[in-house]
């Protein structure tokens, strides 16, 4: 819950700002729902559950607001001992200081629903291609392949990719999964300095025939440790070939075999 994260960052909390939307436990959200919809008769049935939440006043519809407030406080305050232990553990590694300094950046690591998943634009922005001599035919082909990569990532993001492979059990390919395959992580780096230094190296192999002998197909090679992908240019010149070869490489080459 956001209020839990705020407490971990600051060590303090304004209890007056807590409301029913801050309750995450199903037991108490269910009780809150029952109290809100209760009648003069049904609210008496909830007496024991309400008293267990620390409410000591008269149980009636006129006191519904006070009852809800008591349930909200009880549901959240019982988490404080656990939050204090978590905060002590984070302090051992100096993480509380980082969270206090960069609360918005660190929030996705603790609060569900705040995504920092890599998208097509992010991946393209961190790609660092090793182009051949400027103006050469090789460079022109390499630029074309980078355009293919951008189109491919955007196509995946729009859920329009047709892998051409019929096995539904194959791993799903998305920009996040693509980045995970190449680098070992599928999220945007949290810290700004880490994000600034995060790069994906893109290389181009123009001589796969001389390296591997006569062959009809070969696939991109990935070295996650160095965050590098190498495209076999000869087999990926058209966008159709690029997509087929890259998708097959992803589906059939999940093991990290290069260091």
Coordinates of C-alpha atoms in Angstrom, one line a residue:
X1 CA 0.0 0.0 0.0
X2 CA 1.3 3.6 -0.7
X3 CA 1.0 4.6 2.9
X4 CA 3.3 1.7 3.9
X5 CA 5.9 2.8 1.4
X6 CA 5.6 6.4 2.7
X7 CA 6.2 5.2 6.2
X8 CA 9.3 3.3 5.1
X9 CA 10.7 6.4 3.4
X10 CA 10.0 8.9 6.1
X11 CA 9.5 7.0 9.3
X12 CA 6.4 9.0 10.1
X13 CA 2.7 8.8 9.1
X14 CA -0.3 11.1 9.5
X15 CA -3.0 8.7 10.8
X16 CA -5.6 11.3 10.1
X17 CA -5.2 10.8 6.4
X18 CA -5.8 7.1 6.4
X19 CA -9.1 6.0 4.9
X20 CA -10.8 2.8 3.8
X21 CA -8.9 2.9 0.4
X22 CA -5.7 2.3 2.4
X23 CA -6.9 -1.0 3.8
X24 CA -5.5 -4.0 1.8
X25 CA -6.5 -7.0 4.0
X26 CA -9.5 -8.8 2.5
X27 CA -10.8 -9.6 6.0
X28 CA -11.1 -5.9 6.9
X29 CA -12.2 -4.7 3.4
X30 CA -15.0 -7.2 3.7
X31 CA -16.0 -6.0 7.1
X32 CA -15.9 -2.4 5.9
X33 CA -18.2 -3.3 3.1
X34 CA -20.7 -5.0 5.4
X35 CA -20.7 -2.0 7.8
X36 CA -21.3 0.5 4.9
X37 CA -24.3 -1.5 3.7
X38 CA -25.6 -2.5 7.1
X39 CA -29.1 -1.9 8.3
X40 CA -30.3 -1.4 11.9
X41 CA -30.6 -5.2 12.2
X42 CA -27.6 -6.4 10.3
X43 CA -25.1 -4.0 12.0
X44 CA -25.8 -5.7 15.3
X45 CA -24.7 -9.1 13.8
X46 CA -21.3 -7.5 13.2
X47 CA -20.9 -6.5 16.9
X48 CA -18.2 -9.0 17.7
X49 CA -16.1 -8.2 14.6
X50 CA -16.4 -4.5 15.3
X51 CA -15.4 -4.8 18.9
X52 CA -12.4 -6.9 17.9
X53 CA -11.2 -3.9 15.9
X54 CA -11.0 -1.8 19.1
X55 CA -14.2 0.1 18.8
X56 CA -15.8 0.7 22.2
X57 CA -18.7 3.0 21.5
X58 CA -22.4 2.4 20.7
X59 CA -22.9 0.2 17.7
X60 CA -25.6 1.8 15.6
X61 CA -26.1 3.3 12.1
X62 CA -25.6 6.8 13.6
X63 CA -22.1 5.8 14.6
X64 CA -21.2 4.2 11.3
X65 CA -18.5 6.8 10.5
X66 CA -16.8 6.2 13.8
X67 CA -17.0 2.4 13.4
X68 CA -15.4 2.6 9.9
X69 CA -12.7 4.8 11.3
X70 CA -11.9 2.3 14.0
X71 CA -11.7 -0.5 11.5
X72 CA -9.4 1.4 9.2
X73 CA -7.0 2.3 12.1
X74 CA -7.0 -1.2 13.5
X75 CA -6.4 -2.8 10.1
X76 CA -3.4 -0.5 9.4
X77 CA -1.9 -0.1 12.9
X78 CA -1.4 -3.8 13.3
X79 CA 1.1 -3.6 10.4
X80 CA 3.4 -1.2 12.2
X81 CA 5.5 -3.8 14.0
X82 CA 6.2 -5.5 10.7
X83 CA 6.9 -2.2 8.9
X84 CA 9.4 -1.3 11.6
X85 CA 11.2 -4.6 11.2
X86 CA 11.3 -4.1 7.4
X87 CA 12.6 -0.5 7.9
X88 CA 15.4 -1.8 10.3
X89 CA 16.4 -4.4 7.6
X90 CA 16.5 -1.7 4.9
X91 CA 18.6 0.5 7.2
X92 CA 21.3 -2.2 7.4
X93 CA 22.0 -1.7 3.7
X94 CA 21.5 2.1 3.7
X95 CA 18.4 1.7 1.5
X96 CA 16.2 3.9 3.7
X97 CA 18.4 6.9 2.9
X98 CA 18.1 6.2 -0.8
X99 CA 14.3 5.8 -0.6
X100 CA 14.0 9.1 1.3
X101 CA 16.1 10.8 -1.3
X102 CA 14.5 9.2 -4.3
X103 CA 10.9 8.3 -3.2
X104 CA 9.3 8.4 -6.7
X105 CA 12.1 6.4 -8.3
X106 CA 12.1 3.6 -5.7
X107 CA 8.3 3.4 -5.3
X108 CA 7.7 0.9 -8.1
X109 CA 9.9 -1.6 -6.3
X110 CA 7.5 -1.6 -3.3
X111 CA 4.1 -0.5 -4.5
X112 CA 2.2 -2.8 -6.9
X113 CA 0.6 -1.0 -9.9
X114 CA 3.4 1.5 -10.4
X115 CA 5.2 0.1 -13.5
X116 CA 8.7 0.7 -14.7
X117 CA 8.5 -1.9 -17.4
X118 CA 10.7 -1.3 -20.4
X119 CA 8.9 -0.3 -23.6
X120 CA 10.0 0.0 -27.2
X121 CA 11.0 3.6 -26.9
X122 CA 13.2 2.9 -23.9
X123 CA 15.0 -0.1 -25.5
X124 CA 15.7 1.9 -28.7
X125 CA 17.0 4.8 -26.6
X126 CA 19.6 2.6 -24.8
X127 CA 20.7 0.7 -28.0
X128 CA 24.3 1.6 -28.9
X129 CA 25.0 0.3 -32.3
X130 CA 28.6 -0.3 -33.6
X131 CA 28.2 1.0 -37.1
X132 CA 30.7 0.5 -39.9
X133 CA 32.5 3.3 -41.7
X134 CA 30.2 6.3 -42.2
X135 CA 28.7 6.3 -45.7
X136 CA 29.7 2.7 -46.5
X137 CA 27.3 0.1 -47.9
X138 CA 27.7 -1.8 -44.7
X139 CA 26.6 1.1 -42.6
X140 CA 23.5 1.6 -44.8
X141 CA 22.5 -2.1 -44.2
X142 CA 23.2 -1.7 -40.5
X143 CA 21.0 1.4 -40.2
X144 CA 18.3 -0.6 -42.0
X145 CA 18.6 -3.4 -39.4
X146 CA 18.2 -0.8 -36.6
X147 CA 15.1 0.5 -38.3
X148 CA 13.8 -3.1 -38.5
X149 CA 14.5 -3.5 -34.7
X150 CA 12.6 -0.3 -33.9
X151 CA 9.6 -1.4 -36.0
X152 CA 9.7 -4.9 -34.5
X153 CA 9.7 -3.6 -30.9
X154 CA 6.8 -1.2 -31.6
X155 CA 4.9 -4.1 -33.3
X156 CA 5.4 -6.2 -30.2
X157 CA 4.2 -3.4 -28.0
X158 CA 1.0 -3.1 -30.0
X159 CA 0.4 -6.9 -29.7
X160 CA 0.5 -7.3 -33.5
X161 CA 3.4 -9.7 -33.7
X162 CA 2.8 -12.9 -35.5
X163 CA 5.7 -15.2 -34.6
X164 CA 4.7 -17.8 -37.2
X165 CA 5.3 -20.5 -34.6
X166 CA 2.3 -22.6 -33.6
X167 CA 3.4 -23.8 -30.2
X168 CA 1.3 -21.9 -27.6
X169 CA 3.6 -23.1 -24.9
X170 CA 6.5 -21.0 -26.2
X171 CA 7.5 -18.0 -24.0
X172 CA 5.7 -14.8 -24.8
X173 CA 7.8 -12.1 -26.7
X174 CA 7.3 -8.5 -25.6
X175 CA 9.7 -5.5 -25.3
X176 CA 10.2 -6.4 -21.6
X177 CA 10.9 -10.1 -22.4
X178 CA 13.2 -9.0 -25.3
X179 CA 15.3 -6.8 -22.9
X180 CA 15.3 -9.6 -20.3
X181 CA 16.7 -11.9 -22.9
X182 CA 19.5 -9.6 -24.0
X183 CA 20.5 -8.0 -20.6
X184 CA 19.1 -10.3 -17.9
X185 CA 16.6 -7.6 -16.7
X186 CA 13.3 -6.5 -18.0
X187 CA 12.8 -3.3 -16.1
X188 CA 14.0 0.2 -16.4
X189 CA 16.9 0.9 -14.0
X190 CA 15.7 2.5 -10.9
X191 CA 18.5 4.9 -10.0
X192 CA 19.2 7.8 -12.4
X193 CA 23.0 7.1 -12.5
X194 CA 22.3 3.4 -13.3
X195 CA 19.8 4.4 -16.0
X196 CA 22.3 6.8 -17.5
X197 CA 24.9 4.1 -17.8
X198 CA 22.6 1.4 -19.0
X199 CA 23.3 0.5 -22.6
X200 CA 22.5 -2.4 -25.0
X201 CA 25.4 -3.0 -27.4
X202 CA 24.3 -3.9 -31.0
X203 CA 26.9 -5.5 -33.3
X204 CA 26.6 -6.7 -36.9
X205 CA 28.2 -9.8 -38.3
X206 CA 28.7 -9.4 -42.1
X207 CA 30.9 -12.5 -42.4
X208 CA 29.0 -15.4 -41.0
X209 CA 29.7 -17.5 -44.1
X210 CA 33.4 -17.3 -43.5
X211 CA 33.0 -17.9 -39.8
X212 CA 30.6 -20.8 -40.0
X213 CA 31.0 -22.2 -43.5
X214 CA 28.2 -22.7 -46.0
X215 CA 24.8 -22.5 -44.3
X216 CA 21.2 -21.3 -45.0
X217 CA 20.4 -19.7 -41.6
X218 CA 22.0 -18.5 -38.5
X219 CA 20.7 -16.5 -35.6
X220 CA 21.6 -13.5 -33.5
X221 CA 23.9 -14.2 -30.7
X222 CA 23.2 -12.8 -27.2
X223 CA 25.7 -12.1 -24.4
X224 CA 23.6 -11.0 -21.4
X225 CA 26.7 -10.4 -19.2
X226 CA 28.0 -7.7 -21.6
X227 CA 24.4 -6.7 -22.7
X228 CA 25.3 -7.4 -26.3
X229 CA 23.3 -8.7 -29.3
X230 CA 25.0 -9.5 -32.7
X231 CA 22.9 -9.6 -35.8
X232 CA 23.9 -11.9 -38.7
X233 CA 23.3 -9.3 -41.5
X234 CA 23.1 -11.7 -44.4
X235 CA 20.0 -13.4 -42.9
X236 CA 18.1 -10.3 -41.7
X237 CA 18.1 -7.8 -44.6
X238 CA 14.4 -7.7 -45.2
X239 CA 12.0 -6.9 -42.4
X240 CA 10.2 -10.2 -42.9
X241 CA 13.4 -12.2 -42.5
X242 CA 14.5 -10.0 -39.6
X243 CA 11.3 -10.8 -37.7
X244 CA 11.3 -14.5 -38.4
X245 CA 15.0 -15.0 -37.5
X246 CA 14.8 -12.8 -34.3
X247 CA 11.6 -14.5 -33.0
X248 CA 13.0 -18.0 -33.6
X249 CA 16.2 -17.0 -31.9
X250 CA 14.3 -15.8 -28.8
X251 CA 12.0 -18.8 -28.6
X252 CA 14.7 -21.4 -29.3
X253 CA 17.7 -19.8 -27.6
X254 CA 16.6 -18.9 -24.0
X255 CA 19.7 -20.4 -22.4
X256 CA 22.6 -18.0 -21.7
X257 CA 25.4 -19.6 -23.7
X258 CA 27.8 -16.6 -24.2
X259 CA 29.9 -14.8 -21.6

